[in-house]
CSV table of C-alpha atoms in Angstrom, one decimal:
chain,number,residue,atom,x,y,z
A,735,MET,CA,120.2,124.1,-20.8
A,736,ASP,CA,121.9,127.0,-19.1
A,737,ILE,CA,122.1,128.8,-15.8
A,738,ASP,CA,118.4,129.2,-15.2
A,739,LEU,CA,118.1,125.5,-14.5
A,740,LEU,CA,120.4,125.9,-11.6
A,741,PHE,CA,118.5,128.8,-10.2
A,742,LYS,CA,115.2,126.9,-10.6
A,743,ILE,CA,116.5,124.0,-8.5
A,744,ALA,CA,117.9,126.4,-5.9
A,745,ALA,CA,114.5,128.2,-5.8
A,746,ILE,CA,112.6,124.9,-5.4
A,747,GLY,CA,115.0,123.8,-2.7
A,748,ILE,CA,114.7,127.0,-0.6
A,749,LEU,CA,110.9,127.0,-1.1
A,750,VAL,CA,110.6,123.5,0.1
A,751,ALA,CA,112.8,124.3,3.1
A,752,VAL,CA,110.6,127.3,4.0
A,753,LEU,CA,107.4,125.3,3.5
A,754,HIS,CA,108.8,122.5,5.6
A,755,GLN,CA,109.5,124.9,8.5
A,756,VAL,CA,106.1,126.6,8.2
A,757,LEU,CA,104.2,123.4,8.2
A,758,VAL,CA,106.3,122.0,11.1
A,759,ARG,CA,105.6,125.1,13.1
A,760,ALA,CA,101.9,124.7,12.3
A,761,GLY,CA,102.0,121.3,13.8
A,762,ARG,CA,101.5,119.3,10.5
A,763,GLU,CA,104.6,117.2,10.3
A,764,ASP,CA,103.2,114.7,7.8
A,765,GLN,CA,102.2,117.4,5.3
A,766,ALA,CA,105.7,119.0,5.8
A,767,MET,CA,107.2,115.7,4.8
A,768,MET,CA,104.9,115.4,1.8
A,769,THR,CA,105.9,118.8,0.5
A,770,THR,CA,109.6,117.9,0.9
A,771,LEU,CA,109.0,114.7,-1.0
A,772,ALA,CA,107.1,116.5,-3.7
A,773,GLY,CA,109.9,119.1,-4.1
A,774,LEU,CA,112.5,116.3,-4.3
A,775,ILE,CA,110.5,114.4,-7.0
A,776,ILE,CA,110.0,117.6,-9.1
A,777,VAL,CA,113.7,118.3,-9.0
A,778,LEU,CA,114.5,114.6,-9.7
A,779,THR,CA,112.4,114.6,-12.9
A,780,MET,CA,114.2,117.8,-14.1
A,781,VAL,CA,117.6,116.3,-13.4
A,782,ILE,CA,116.7,113.0,-15.0
A,783,LYS,CA,115.6,114.8,-18.1
A,784,GLU,CA,118.9,116.6,-18.3
A,785,ILE,CA,120.9,113.4,-17.7
A,786,SER,CA,119.1,111.7,-20.5
A,787,THR,CA,119.8,114.5,-22.9
A,788,LEU,CA,123.5,114.4,-21.8
A,789,PHE,CA,123.7,110.6,-22.4
A,790,ASN,CA,122.0,111.0,-25.8
A,791,THR,CA,124.4,113.7,-27.0
A,792,VAL,CA,127.4,111.8,-25.8
A,793,ARG,CA,126.1,108.6,-27.5
A,794,THR,CA,125.4,110.3,-30.8
A,795,MET,CA,128.7,112.2,-30.8
A,796,PHE,CA,131.0,109.3,-30.0
A,797,GLY,CA,129.0,106.8,-32.0
A,798,LEU,CA,128.4,104.6,-29.0
B,840,MET,CA,134.1,128.4,-15.3
B,841,GLU,CA,131.6,130.9,-14.1
B,842,PHE,CA,128.9,128.1,-14.1
B,843,GLY,CA,131.0,126.2,-11.6
B,844,ILE,CA,131.4,129.2,-9.3
B,845,ILE,CA,127.7,130.0,-9.5
B,846,ALA,CA,126.8,126.4,-8.7
B,847,LEU,CA,129.2,126.4,-5.8
B,848,ILE,CA,127.6,129.4,-4.3
B,849,ILE,CA,124.1,127.9,-4.7
B,850,ILE,CA,125.3,124.6,-3.2
B,851,ILE,CA,126.7,126.4,-0.1
B,852,ILE,CA,123.4,128.2,0.4
B,853,LEU,CA,121.3,125.1,-0.1
B,854,LYS,CA,123.5,122.9,2.1
B,855,GLN,CA,122.3,124.7,5.3
B,856,TYR,CA,118.6,124.3,4.5
B,857,LYS,CA,118.3,121.1,2.4
B,858,PRO,CA,121.4,119.0,2.0
B,859,GLU,CA,119.8,116.6,-0.5
B,860,PHE,CA,119.2,119.4,-3.1
B,861,SER,CA,122.9,120.1,-3.2
B,862,VAL,CA,123.5,116.8,-5.0
B,863,TYR,CA,121.1,117.8,-7.7
B,864,VAL,CA,122.7,121.2,-8.2
B,865,SER,CA,126.1,119.6,-8.6
B,866,ILE,CA,124.8,117.1,-11.1
B,867,ILE,CA,123.2,119.9,-13.2
B,868,ALA,CA,126.3,122.0,-13.0
B,869,GLY,CA,128.4,119.1,-14.3
B,870,ILE,CA,126.0,118.5,-17.1
B,871,ILE,CA,126.0,122.2,-18.1
B,872,ILE,CA,129.8,122.4,-18.1
B,873,ILE,CA,130.0,119.2,-20.3
B,874,PHE,CA,127.5,120.7,-22.7
B,875,LEU,CA,129.7,123.8,-23.0
B,876,ILE,CA,132.7,121.6,-23.8
B,877,MET,CA,130.6,119.5,-26.3
B,878,ASP,CA,131.0,121.8,-29.3
B,879,LYS,CA,134.8,122.0,-28.9
B,880,LEU,CA,134.9,118.3,-28.6
B,881,TYR,CA,132.8,117.9,-31.8
B,882,GLY,CA,135.4,119.9,-33.7
B,883,ILE,CA,138.2,117.6,-32.4
B,884,ILE,CA,136.2,114.5,-33.3
B,885,ASN,CA,135.6,115.7,-36.9
B,886,LEU,CA,139.3,116.6,-37.2
B,887,LEU,CA,140.2,113.0,-36.1
B,888,LEU,CA,137.7,111.4,-38.5
B,889,ASN,CA,139.0,113.5,-41.4
B,890,ILE,CA,142.6,112.6,-40.7
B,891,SER,CA,141.8,108.9,-40.4
B,892,ASN,CA,139.8,108.9,-43.6
B,893,LYS,CA,142.6,110.6,-45.5
B,894,THR,CA,145.3,108.2,-44.3
B,895,GLY,CA,142.8,105.3,-44.7
B,896,THR,CA,144.8,103.0,-42.5
B,897,GLY,CA,143.3,101.8,-39.2
B,898,SER,CA,140.1,103.9,-39.7
B,899,GLU,CA,138.1,101.4,-37.6
B,900,PHE,CA,140.5,101.9,-34.7
B,901,ILE,CA,139.6,105.6,-34.6
B,902,GLY,CA,135.9,104.6,-34.1
B,903,ILE,CA,136.9,102.3,-31.2
B,904,LEU,CA,139.1,105.1,-29.7
B,905,LEU,CA,136.2,107.5,-29.9
B,906,LYS,CA,134.0,105.0,-28.2
B,907,ILE,CA,136.5,104.5,-25.4
B,908,THR,CA,136.8,108.3,-24.8
B,909,GLY,CA,133.0,108.6,-24.7
B,910,ILE,CA,132.8,105.8,-22.1
B,911,ALA,CA,135.6,107.3,-20.1
B,912,ILE,CA,133.9,110.7,-20.0
B,913,LEU,CA,130.6,109.2,-18.8
B,914,THR,CA,132.0,106.9,-16.2
B,915,GLU,CA,134.2,109.7,-14.8
B,916,PHE,CA,131.0,111.9,-14.6
B,917,ALA,CA,129.2,109.2,-12.6
B,918,VAL,CA,132.2,108.4,-10.4
B,919,SER,CA,132.8,112.0,-9.4
B,920,ILE,CA,129.2,112.5,-8.5
B,921,CYS,CA,129.1,109.3,-6.3
B,922,LYS,CA,132.4,110.4,-4.7
B,923,ASP,CA,130.9,113.8,-4.0
B,924,SER,CA,127.9,112.4,-2.2
B,925,GLY,CA,130.2,110.2,-0.2
B,926,GLU,CA,129.4,106.8,-1.8
B,927,ASN,CA,132.9,105.6,-2.6
B,928,ALA,CA,131.8,102.0,-2.9
B,929,ILE,CA,129.4,102.8,-5.7
B,930,ALA,CA,132.0,105.0,-7.3
B,931,SER,CA,134.5,102.1,-7.5
B,932,LYS,CA,131.9,99.7,-8.9
B,933,ILE,CA,131.0,102.2,-11.7
B,934,ASP,CA,134.7,102.6,-12.3
B,935,LEU,CA,135.2,98.8,-12.5
B,936,GLY,CA,132.2,98.5,-14.9
B,937,GLY,CA,133.6,101.3,-17.1
B,938,LYS,CA,137.0,99.6,-17.3
B,939,ILE,CA,135.5,96.2,-18.2
B,940,ILE,CA,133.4,97.7,-21.0
B,941,ILE,CA,136.4,99.6,-22.3
B,942,ILE,CA,138.5,96.3,-22.3
B,943,SER,CA,135.6,94.4,-24.0
B,944,ILE,CA,135.4,97.1,-26.7
B,945,SER,CA,139.1,97.2,-27.4
B,946,ILE,CA,139.4,93.4,-28.0
B,947,PRO,CA,139.5,93.9,-31.9
B,948,ILE,CA,142.5,96.2,-31.5
B,949,ILE,CA,144.3,93.7,-29.3
B,950,THR,CA,143.7,90.8,-31.8
B,951,ALA,CA,144.8,92.9,-34.7
B,952,LEU,CA,148.0,93.9,-32.8
B,953,LEU,CA,148.7,90.2,-32.0
B,954,GLU,CA,148.2,89.1,-35.6
B,955,MET,CA,150.5,91.9,-36.8
B,956,LEU,CA,153.2,90.7,-34.3
B,957,LEU,CA,152.7,87.0,-35.4
B,958,THR,CA,153.1,87.9,-39.1
B,959,MET,CA,156.2,89.9,-38.3
B,960,LEU,CA,157.8,87.1,-36.2
B,961,SER,CA,157.0,84.3,-38.6
């Protein structure tokens, strides 16, 4: 729960962008779209995990 | 504060290549900053609870007040993210939902206040 999470997401984003360009240049648009979706889903699961920890801490702290 | 600036730089870089990742980075930056504030908040809450226990009057209202602040923090978190990504309609719906929940939670306080007024008047 600190700064490396941000860097992880930035790295995945840039990696997906590069992969997308490479695959598009290689003429495989569908696989390019697949890698973009895969990158999005990976980042989404990480973000959802963090959001659930946030909600749990706020709930336990404020007695909700 | 430094987390916010680092996240801002990352978002600017990411926006050129993949705009959809910038939303995730802003969410994670918000969560990290809230977690940094959490321990200070915890101290404040304990202080409030101790004071209310000492005085003994209206200790259940302190619980409701804490609930309301918790809900306010979470709804504001969601509203600002929706506004950032340009979804003002969803942001206003979340805001509305938060307000209604806060009102529904604060009903005991309102009834207690009215009863106090009635007893004073009669």
